[in-house]
Short mmCIF file of C-alpha atoms in Angstrom, two decimals:
data_model
loop_
_atom_site.label_atom_id
_atom_site.label_comp_id
_atom_site.label_asym_id
_atom_site.label_seq_id
_atom_site.Cartn_x
_atom_site.Cartn_y
_atom_site.Cartn_z
CA MET A 1 38.22 -112.23 145.34
CA ASN A 2 35.60 -109.74 146.84
CA GLN A 3 32.78 -107.73 145.18
CA LEU A 4 34.84 -104.50 145.48
CA GLU A 5 37.64 -105.87 143.23
CA PHE A 6 35.15 -106.62 140.36
CA GLN A 7 33.36 -103.14 140.99
CA ARG A 8 36.67 -101.35 140.58
CA ARG A 9 37.46 -103.07 137.38
CA ARG A 10 34.06 -102.08 135.92
CA GLU A 11 34.41 -98.56 137.05
CA ARG A 12 37.96 -98.14 135.59
CA LEU A 13 36.54 -99.57 132.21
CA MET A 14 33.54 -97.37 132.16
CA ALA A 15 35.73 -94.34 132.81
CA ILE A 16 37.88 -95.30 129.80
CA ILE A 17 35.02 -95.79 127.35
CA GLY A 18 33.30 -92.56 128.52
CA PRO A 19 29.69 -91.49 129.58
CA GLU A 20 28.15 -91.54 126.11
CA SER A 21 29.04 -95.20 125.56
CA VAL A 22 27.67 -98.54 126.16
CA ALA A 23 29.59 -101.90 126.38
CA VAL A 24 28.19 -105.40 126.07
CA ILE A 25 30.24 -108.46 127.14
CA PHE A 26 29.03 -111.98 126.51
CA GLY A 27 29.76 -114.84 129.00
CA ALA A 28 30.78 -118.29 127.79
CA ASP A 29 28.31 -120.94 126.85
CA GLU A 30 28.48 -124.64 127.68
CA VAL A 31 30.25 -126.75 125.06
CA LEU A 32 29.38 -130.08 124.00
CA ARG A 33 32.14 -132.76 124.29
CA ASN A 34 30.36 -135.50 122.58
CA ALA A 35 26.73 -136.81 122.46
CA ASP A 36 24.83 -135.04 125.26
CA THR A 37 28.01 -134.64 127.46
CA HIS A 38 29.44 -131.14 128.04
CA PHE A 39 33.04 -130.19 128.81
CA ARG A 40 33.27 -128.80 132.35
CA PHE A 41 32.24 -125.18 132.14
CA ARG A 42 34.89 -122.44 132.23
CA GLN A 43 33.76 -118.75 132.14
CA ASN A 44 35.08 -116.54 129.52
CA SER A 45 38.09 -114.62 131.00
CA ASP A 46 37.00 -111.09 130.05
CA PHE A 47 33.53 -111.74 131.44
CA PHE A 48 35.00 -113.24 134.63
CA TYR A 49 37.36 -110.21 135.04
CA LEU A 50 34.47 -107.88 135.22
CA THR A 51 31.99 -109.89 137.25
CA GLY A 52 33.34 -112.88 139.04
CA PHE A 53 30.37 -114.84 137.80
CA THR A 54 30.81 -118.40 136.83
CA GLU A 55 27.58 -119.53 135.30
CA PRO A 56 26.94 -119.94 131.63
CA ASN A 57 24.54 -117.94 129.28
CA ALA A 58 25.06 -114.48 130.76
CA ILE A 59 25.49 -111.05 129.35
CA LEU A 60 26.93 -107.91 131.15
CA VAL A 61 25.92 -104.37 129.98
CA LEU A 62 27.77 -101.34 131.08
CA THR A 63 26.05 -97.94 130.68
CA PRO A 64 28.15 -95.20 132.34
CA GLY A 65 26.13 -92.43 134.01
CA ARG A 66 22.77 -94.25 133.71
CA GLU A 67 20.43 -93.12 136.50
CA GLU A 68 18.49 -96.43 136.66
CA GLY A 69 21.92 -98.43 137.19
CA GLU A 70 25.20 -98.48 135.29
CA VAL A 71 25.74 -102.29 135.56
CA THR A 72 23.11 -104.62 134.24
CA LEU A 73 23.55 -108.45 134.28
CA PHE A 74 21.31 -110.81 132.22
CA LEU A 75 21.46 -114.38 133.64
CA ASN A 76 19.67 -117.63 133.98
CA PRO A 77 16.54 -117.65 136.19
CA ARG A 78 16.12 -120.02 139.15
CA ASP A 79 14.43 -123.31 138.24
CA PRO A 80 14.29 -126.04 140.78
CA ALA A 81 13.57 -128.74 138.20
CA ILE A 82 16.77 -127.81 136.04
CA GLU A 83 18.76 -127.18 139.13
CA GLN A 84 18.19 -130.73 140.32
CA TRP A 85 20.16 -131.87 137.21
CA VAL A 86 22.79 -129.17 136.72
CA GLY A 87 23.21 -127.57 140.08
CA ARG A 88 22.17 -124.35 141.83
CA ARG A 89 21.78 -121.24 140.09
CA LEU A 90 22.25 -117.68 141.50
CA GLY A 91 19.15 -116.15 139.67
CA PRO A 92 18.31 -112.41 139.16
CA GLU A 93 16.87 -112.28 142.67
CA GLN A 94 20.26 -112.66 144.35
CA ALA A 95 22.62 -111.37 141.68
CA SER A 96 22.63 -107.65 142.99
CA ASP A 97 23.69 -108.65 146.50
CA ARG A 98 26.00 -111.34 145.57
CA LEU A 99 27.84 -109.70 142.58
CA GLY A 100 27.34 -106.04 143.27
CA VAL A 101 25.47 -105.23 140.02
CA ASP A 102 22.74 -102.60 139.90
CA VAL A 103 20.24 -104.56 137.75
CA ALA A 104 19.72 -108.22 137.21
CA ILE A 105 17.35 -109.54 134.59
CA ASP A 106 16.19 -112.91 133.37
CA ILE A 107 18.16 -113.88 130.29
CA ASN A 108 14.88 -114.76 128.55
CA GLU A 109 14.04 -111.02 128.55
CA VAL A 110 17.40 -110.06 126.87
CA ASP A 111 15.86 -109.39 123.27
CA LYS A 112 13.16 -107.17 124.75
CA LYS A 113 15.09 -105.17 127.39
CA LEU A 114 18.77 -105.14 126.23
CA PRO A 115 18.22 -102.87 123.16
CA ILE A 116 16.71 -100.28 125.34
CA LEU A 117 20.24 -99.79 127.08
CA PHE A 118 21.74 -99.08 123.66
CA ALA A 119 19.35 -96.21 123.06
CA ASN A 120 20.78 -92.66 123.00
CA ARG A 121 24.37 -93.94 123.32
CA HIS A 122 26.96 -92.55 120.90
CA SER A 123 29.24 -95.51 120.64
CA LEU A 124 28.94 -99.33 121.39
CA HIS A 125 31.92 -101.25 122.74
CA THR A 126 31.97 -105.04 122.41
CA LEU A 127 34.51 -107.89 122.15
CA TRP A 128 34.23 -109.13 118.56
CA THR A 129 34.67 -112.88 118.90
CA ALA A 130 35.34 -116.08 116.91
CA GLN A 131 31.72 -116.90 117.54
CA SER A 132 29.89 -114.90 114.91
CA ARG A 133 26.51 -115.69 116.59
CA PHE A 134 27.43 -113.19 119.49
CA ASP A 135 28.20 -110.56 116.80
CA GLU A 136 24.94 -111.22 115.03
CA ARG A 137 23.08 -110.82 118.08
CA VAL A 138 24.54 -107.22 118.60
CA HIS A 139 23.62 -106.32 115.07
CA LYS A 140 20.16 -107.63 115.62
CA TRP A 141 19.58 -105.36 118.69
CA LEU A 142 20.89 -102.40 116.83
CA HIS A 143 18.60 -103.11 113.92
CA GLN A 144 15.71 -103.45 116.29
CA LEU A 145 16.34 -100.00 117.64
CA LYS A 146 16.43 -98.50 114.14
CA LYS A 147 13.22 -100.18 113.35
CA GLN A 148 11.58 -98.51 116.38
CA ARG A 149 13.10 -95.15 115.23
CA LYS A 150 15.09 -94.84 118.42
CA SER A 151 18.56 -93.36 118.58
CA ALA A 152 21.23 -96.22 118.12
CA PRO A 153 24.97 -95.97 118.64
CA GLU A 154 26.67 -94.54 115.65
CA GLN A 155 30.05 -96.28 116.33
CA ILE A 156 30.96 -99.71 117.10
CA MET A 157 34.39 -100.17 118.88
CA ASN A 158 36.43 -103.00 119.90
CA LEU A 159 36.39 -103.22 123.72
CA SER A 160 39.57 -105.39 123.71
CA LEU A 161 41.77 -102.36 123.29
CA SER A 162 40.84 -100.89 126.58
CA LEU A 163 39.77 -103.99 128.62
CA HIS A 164 42.89 -105.94 127.79
CA GLU A 165 45.14 -103.00 128.90
CA LEU A 166 43.43 -103.14 132.29
CA ARG A 167 44.06 -106.99 132.47
CA LEU A 168 47.69 -106.58 131.71
CA LYS A 169 48.54 -104.99 135.10
CA LYS A 170 47.69 -107.31 137.99
CA SER A 171 46.24 -105.89 141.08
CA MET A 172 47.54 -107.02 144.49
CA LEU A 173 44.63 -109.49 144.85
CA GLU A 174 45.44 -110.90 141.43
CA GLN A 175 49.15 -111.13 142.36
CA HIS A 176 48.13 -113.03 145.49
CA THR A 177 46.01 -115.52 143.58
CA MET A 178 48.76 -115.99 141.05
CA ARG A 179 51.27 -116.43 143.69
CA ARG A 180 49.16 -119.31 145.10
CA ALA A 181 48.74 -120.88 141.62
CA ALA A 182 52.40 -120.80 141.31
CA GLU A 183 52.97 -122.44 144.71
CA ILE A 184 50.62 -125.38 144.05
CA THR A 185 52.34 -125.83 140.55
CA ALA A 186 55.83 -125.84 142.05
CA GLN A 187 54.74 -128.57 144.59
CA ALA A 188 53.22 -130.62 141.60
CA HIS A 189 56.56 -130.44 139.80
CA ILE A 190 58.40 -131.57 142.97
CA ARG A 191 56.01 -134.40 143.30
CA ALA A 192 56.70 -135.64 139.74
CA MET A 193 60.43 -135.55 140.30
CA LYS A 194 60.10 -137.57 143.34
CA SER A 195 57.76 -140.09 141.67
CA CYS A 196 59.88 -140.51 138.54
CA LYS A 197 61.81 -143.75 137.78
CA PRO A 198 62.58 -145.65 134.67
CA GLY A 199 59.74 -147.83 133.45
CA LEU A 200 56.90 -145.52 134.35
CA TYR A 201 54.70 -144.10 131.64
CA GLU A 202 54.43 -140.46 130.91
CA TRP A 203 50.85 -140.44 131.91
CA GLU A 204 51.65 -141.76 135.39
CA LEU A 205 53.70 -138.58 136.03
CA ASP A 206 50.76 -136.63 134.62
CA ALA A 207 48.50 -138.33 137.06
CA GLU A 208 50.82 -137.30 139.98
CA ILE A 209 50.71 -133.61 138.83
CA GLN A 210 46.94 -133.52 138.47
CA SER A 211 46.39 -135.11 141.88
CA GLU A 212 48.68 -132.44 143.53
CA PHE A 213 46.46 -129.72 141.74
CA LEU A 214 43.29 -131.16 143.14
CA ALA A 215 44.68 -131.70 146.58
CA HIS A 216 45.17 -127.96 146.90
CA GLY A 217 41.88 -126.69 145.44
CA ALA A 218 43.03 -126.19 141.75
CA HIS A 219 40.31 -127.95 140.05
CA ALA A 220 41.90 -128.02 136.54
CA PRO A 221 45.16 -127.56 134.79
CA ALA A 222 45.60 -124.16 133.06
CA TYR A 223 46.32 -126.15 129.85
CA PRO A 224 46.92 -129.69 128.70
CA SER A 225 49.94 -130.88 130.64
CA ILE A 226 53.09 -131.88 128.55
CA VAL A 227 54.90 -134.85 129.95
CA ALA A 228 57.53 -135.52 127.36
CA GLY A 229 60.23 -138.27 127.97
CA GLY A 230 63.30 -138.52 125.64
CA GLU A 231 62.93 -137.06 122.10
CA ASN A 232 59.28 -136.31 122.79
CA ALA A 233 60.67 -133.24 124.42
CA CYS A 234 61.59 -131.87 121.03
CA ILE A 235 57.99 -131.68 120.15
CA MET A 236 56.75 -128.27 121.46
CA HIS A 237 53.07 -129.16 122.20
CA TYR A 238 53.37 -132.94 122.75
CA VAL A 239 50.34 -133.91 124.79
CA ASP A 240 49.99 -137.67 124.12
CA ASN A 241 51.74 -138.47 127.43
CA SER A 242 51.66 -142.17 126.39
CA ALA A 243 55.31 -143.30 126.10
CA GLN A 244 57.34 -145.25 128.62
CA LEU A 245 60.08 -143.27 130.42
CA THR A 246 63.55 -144.92 129.75
CA ASP A 247 66.68 -144.93 131.81
CA GLY A 248 69.27 -142.47 130.66
CA ALA A 249 66.67 -140.18 129.08
CA LEU A 250 65.46 -136.78 130.17
CA VAL A 251 61.76 -135.89 130.77
CA LEU A 252 60.34 -132.46 130.16
CA ILE A 253 57.29 -131.50 131.99
CA ASP A 254 55.37 -128.31 131.08
CA ALA A 255 52.47 -128.17 133.39
CA GLY A 256 50.58 -125.33 135.48
CA CYS A 257 47.37 -125.25 137.56
CA GLU A 258 44.50 -122.90 137.16
CA PHE A 259 43.57 -121.62 140.70
CA GLU A 260 40.57 -119.40 141.11
CA HIS A 261 40.68 -118.82 137.35
CA TYR A 262 44.34 -117.64 137.34
CA ALA A 263 47.01 -119.72 135.53
CA ALA A 264 50.50 -120.84 136.35
CA ASP A 265 52.82 -121.99 133.65
CA VAL A 266 56.01 -123.92 134.57
CA THR A 267 58.42 -126.16 132.79
CA ARG A 268 61.08 -128.44 134.37
CA THR A 269 63.47 -130.94 132.62
CA PHE A 270 65.10 -133.55 134.66
CA PRO A 271 66.68 -137.01 134.28
CA VAL A 272 64.40 -140.10 134.39
CA SER A 273 66.99 -141.98 136.47
CA GLY A 274 67.77 -138.90 138.74
CA MET A 275 71.24 -138.27 137.48
CA PHE A 276 72.23 -136.15 134.42
CA SER A 277 74.63 -137.52 131.82
CA ARG A 278 77.59 -135.29 130.99
CA GLU A 279 75.93 -134.14 127.86
CA GLN A 280 72.57 -133.64 129.39
CA ARG A 281 74.09 -131.45 132.20
CA ALA A 282 76.17 -129.43 129.70
CA LEU A 283 73.23 -128.48 127.67
CA TYR A 284 70.96 -128.08 130.76
CA GLU A 285 73.56 -125.51 132.12
CA VAL A 286 73.36 -123.59 128.89
CA VAL A 287 69.61 -123.20 129.10
CA LEU A 288 69.73 -122.39 132.83
CA ALA A 289 72.37 -119.66 132.27
CA ALA A 290 70.08 -118.22 129.56
CA GLN A 291 67.20 -118.22 131.84
CA LYS A 292 69.13 -116.42 134.56
CA ALA A 293 70.18 -113.75 132.04
CA ALA A 294 66.55 -113.29 130.87
CA ILE A 295 65.24 -112.99 134.43
CA ALA A 296 67.96 -110.35 135.23
CA VAL A 297 66.60 -107.94 132.67
CA ALA A 298 62.96 -108.61 133.36
CA ARG A 299 62.51 -105.39 135.27
CA PRO A 300 60.67 -102.03 135.04
CA GLY A 301 61.91 -99.74 132.42
CA ASN A 302 63.31 -102.58 130.18
CA CYS A 303 61.24 -103.97 127.26
CA PHE A 304 59.22 -107.18 126.71
CA LYS A 305 61.83 -108.24 124.07
CA ASP A 306 64.84 -107.80 126.35
CA PRO A 307 64.46 -111.18 128.15
CA HIS A 308 64.23 -112.96 124.78
CA GLU A 309 67.31 -111.19 123.40
CA ALA A 310 69.33 -111.79 126.61
CA SER A 311 68.40 -115.53 126.63
CA GLN A 312 69.02 -116.00 122.89
CA ARG A 313 72.52 -114.67 122.98
CA LYS A 314 73.35 -116.93 125.98
CA LEU A 315 71.82 -119.89 124.31
CA VAL A 316 73.68 -119.27 121.06
CA GLU A 317 76.99 -118.71 122.92
CA GLY A 318 76.47 -121.87 124.83
CA LEU A 319 75.69 -123.92 121.72
CA ILE A 320 78.76 -122.62 120.04
CA ASP A 321 80.87 -123.52 122.98
CA LEU A 322 79.45 -127.05 122.97
CA GLY A 323 80.32 -127.38 119.26
CA ILE A 324 76.65 -127.87 118.37
CA ILE A 325 76.65 -124.67 116.25
CA LYS A 326 79.76 -124.15 114.06
CA GLU A 327 79.45 -120.50 113.04
CA ASP A 328 80.26 -117.35 114.90
CA LEU A 329 77.81 -115.54 117.24
CA ASP A 330 77.14 -112.62 115.07
CA THR A 331 76.66 -114.65 111.90
CA VAL A 332 74.20 -117.10 113.77
CA ILE A 333 71.99 -114.28 115.01
CA GLU A 334 72.03 -112.10 111.84
CA LYS A 335 71.09 -115.22 109.60
CA HIS A 336 68.88 -116.91 112.21
CA LEU A 337 70.82 -120.05 112.03
CA ASP A 338 69.70 -120.82 115.63
CA ARG A 339 66.25 -121.31 114.71
CA LYS A 340 66.38 -125.09 114.29
CA PHE A 341 67.59 -125.33 117.94
CA LEU A 342 65.79 -122.41 119.45
CA VAL A 343 62.13 -122.89 118.31
CA HIS A 344 60.16 -120.43 120.43
CA GLY A 345 60.34 -117.02 122.05
CA CYS A 346 61.26 -116.58 125.71
CA SER A 347 58.14 -115.04 127.02
CA HIS A 348 54.40 -114.50 127.10
CA TRP A 349 51.99 -112.71 129.42
CA LEU A 350 50.41 -114.67 132.07
CA GLY A 351 47.04 -114.13 134.07
CA LEU A 352 43.54 -115.34 133.59
CA ASP A 353 44.68 -116.97 130.38
CA VAL A 354 47.98 -118.96 129.89
CA HIS A 355 48.75 -116.76 126.88
CA ASP A 356 47.36 -113.77 128.56
CA VAL A 357 45.93 -110.62 126.66
CA GLY A 358 47.95 -107.36 126.34
CA ALA A 359 49.95 -105.93 123.50
CA ALA A 360 53.71 -106.88 123.56
CA SER A 361 54.39 -104.05 121.30
CA HIS A 362 53.09 -100.68 120.36
CA LYS A 363 53.62 -98.80 117.06
CA GLY A 364 56.36 -101.27 116.16
CA LYS A 365 58.22 -100.76 119.42
CA SER A 366 58.56 -103.36 122.33
CA ARG A 367 56.31 -102.88 125.30
CA VAL A 368 58.04 -101.37 128.28
CA LEU A 369 57.62 -103.59 131.36
CA GLU A 370 55.83 -102.05 134.43
CA ASP A 371 55.12 -103.04 138.00
CA GLY A 372 52.17 -105.57 138.05
CA MET A 373 52.89 -107.30 134.81
CA VAL A 374 53.44 -111.01 134.90
CA LEU A 375 55.21 -112.98 132.24
CA THR A 376 56.88 -116.30 131.65
CA ILE A 377 60.65 -116.61 131.12
CA GLU A 378 61.10 -119.94 129.31
CA PRO A 379 64.23 -120.40 127.04
CA GLY A 380 64.72 -123.91 125.50
CA ALA A 381 67.09 -125.68 123.38
CA TYR A 382 66.09 -128.84 121.12
CA ILE A 383 68.11 -131.28 119.13
CA PRO A 384 65.78 -133.71 117.44
CA SER A 385 67.21 -136.66 115.52
CA ASN A 386 66.17 -135.69 111.90
CA ASP A 387 67.75 -134.18 108.90
CA THR A 388 67.85 -130.64 110.29
CA THR A 389 70.51 -131.70 112.78
CA LYS A 390 72.59 -134.35 110.89
CA GLU A 391 75.64 -132.21 111.11
CA VAL A 392 75.43 -132.24 114.96
CA ASP A 393 77.32 -135.02 116.85
CA VAL A 394 74.91 -137.82 117.61
CA LYS A 395 75.68 -137.73 121.37
CA TRP A 396 73.43 -134.64 121.34
CA HIS A 397 70.55 -136.13 119.39
CA GLY A 398 67.15 -136.49 121.03
CA ILE A 399 67.75 -133.92 123.85
CA GLY A 400 65.16 -131.34 124.52
CA ILE A 401 65.42 -128.93 127.41
CA ARG A 402 63.22 -126.12 128.55
CA ILE A 403 63.10 -124.25 131.92
CA GLU A 404 60.16 -121.96 132.53
CA ASP A 405 59.23 -119.80 135.38
CA ASP A 406 56.54 -117.17 136.08
CA VAL A 407 57.88 -113.72 136.83
CA LEU A 408 56.12 -110.73 138.41
CA ILE A 409 57.49 -107.37 137.57
CA THR A 410 57.90 -105.32 140.81
CA ALA A 411 58.64 -101.66 141.45
CA ASP A 412 62.33 -102.45 142.05
CA GLY A 413 62.87 -105.51 140.03
CA ASN A 414 60.87 -108.83 139.84
CA GLU A 415 59.68 -111.74 141.86
CA VAL A 416 60.02 -115.21 140.56
CA LEU A 417 56.70 -116.67 141.71
CA THR A 418 57.58 -120.30 140.80
CA SER A 419 60.94 -120.43 142.51
CA GLY A 420 59.72 -123.24 144.74
CA ALA A 421 60.31 -125.80 141.95
CA PRO A 422 64.00 -126.72 141.88
CA LYS A 423 65.82 -126.11 138.73
CA HIS A 424 69.62 -126.26 139.45
CA PRO A 425 70.81 -129.66 138.48
CA ASP A 426 72.48 -130.36 141.88
CA GLU A 427 69.11 -129.52 143.57
CA ILE A 428 67.19 -131.81 141.16
CA GLU A 429 69.57 -134.89 141.65
CA SER A 430 69.51 -134.39 145.45
CA LEU A 431 65.70 -134.14 145.53
CA MET A 432 65.30 -137.25 143.27
CA HIS A 433 67.89 -139.34 145.22
CA GLY A 434 66.51 -138.16 148.59
#
């Protein structure tokens, strides 16, 4: 993405908070994994959205209308000795040209210079976080101003209300990036299908997926990949990926890459041996029909809840037809009797985060879908072998099926970004045997 994209985002945000406001956004810090080893650094999504900057220990301050510069970035200074160990830094000297900010300042000057940017502003907007030390720093700077008898902001506002609204609708550049993340992820799922055979371990398919991500410049998964063979598929967030794949079982893979900070999120379920059994195919086709019904109503003017309701109805009808559920449709939905088989909702927003920001409802009403929004469509049905399903014929036990795609809402309907990953059972069998 280019400088202009990030500049436009900052300008839109400053227009929302108004000329008498100041906003402060903290970048992410490095996180220790163990001893003196850090996790690979990943920038805070809100901070990246406004800057494109990918170094730790940085703070962005927006001061609309300030003559000396509306956009101030505090960041680490250049230091050849440190850079020899951790890699090159941008430094304040290059930040203005490279990032398009007005003022760039050494982070070591933050306690001295940042409070000045708060002075004479009516309201302060910040992202209250789970890391209280950031919140404490904001209050420290406000207290510092008051001690100096300078005018400090009277109101403290939550910036997420406005910033996350901006993030919800994706620009053309964002859509292009997410389309590429989807393409890479689809190829990874195809590779896993082609590689699969009885006797492999789940982690071996995981390795195939990660390799495909890396081969196309996606340096990390967007979330820990789920490779769940057999009844492991009935565990929603199964990430052990350690069991052996057995002949006659299904394997559920929920995996998506992160490409240039944007996530894909795809699930495919397929037979380890390459051929569905009669029961597996029957239940799979129920889930597939539910997904098609959900995608059909994911369009502008409809609501966020509509895909879930469409898929739920299809799933329940299918489970009744298969004899897995004994009650009638209205009774099942009214009394929520489907919840032991239909564990999760159908959709979540997608973007810089896998479960991306943005309200799904407003004042008790479901959000209306608009051009530029991206959401997942992921119905699933799960029949674990336990006391909750003892009334179900054992031939269905241990089957878990989820089918998930990434869907962009367009002006006249939608685009399934991840359509490159096969999901019709005939296509899957053909691919695996081919």
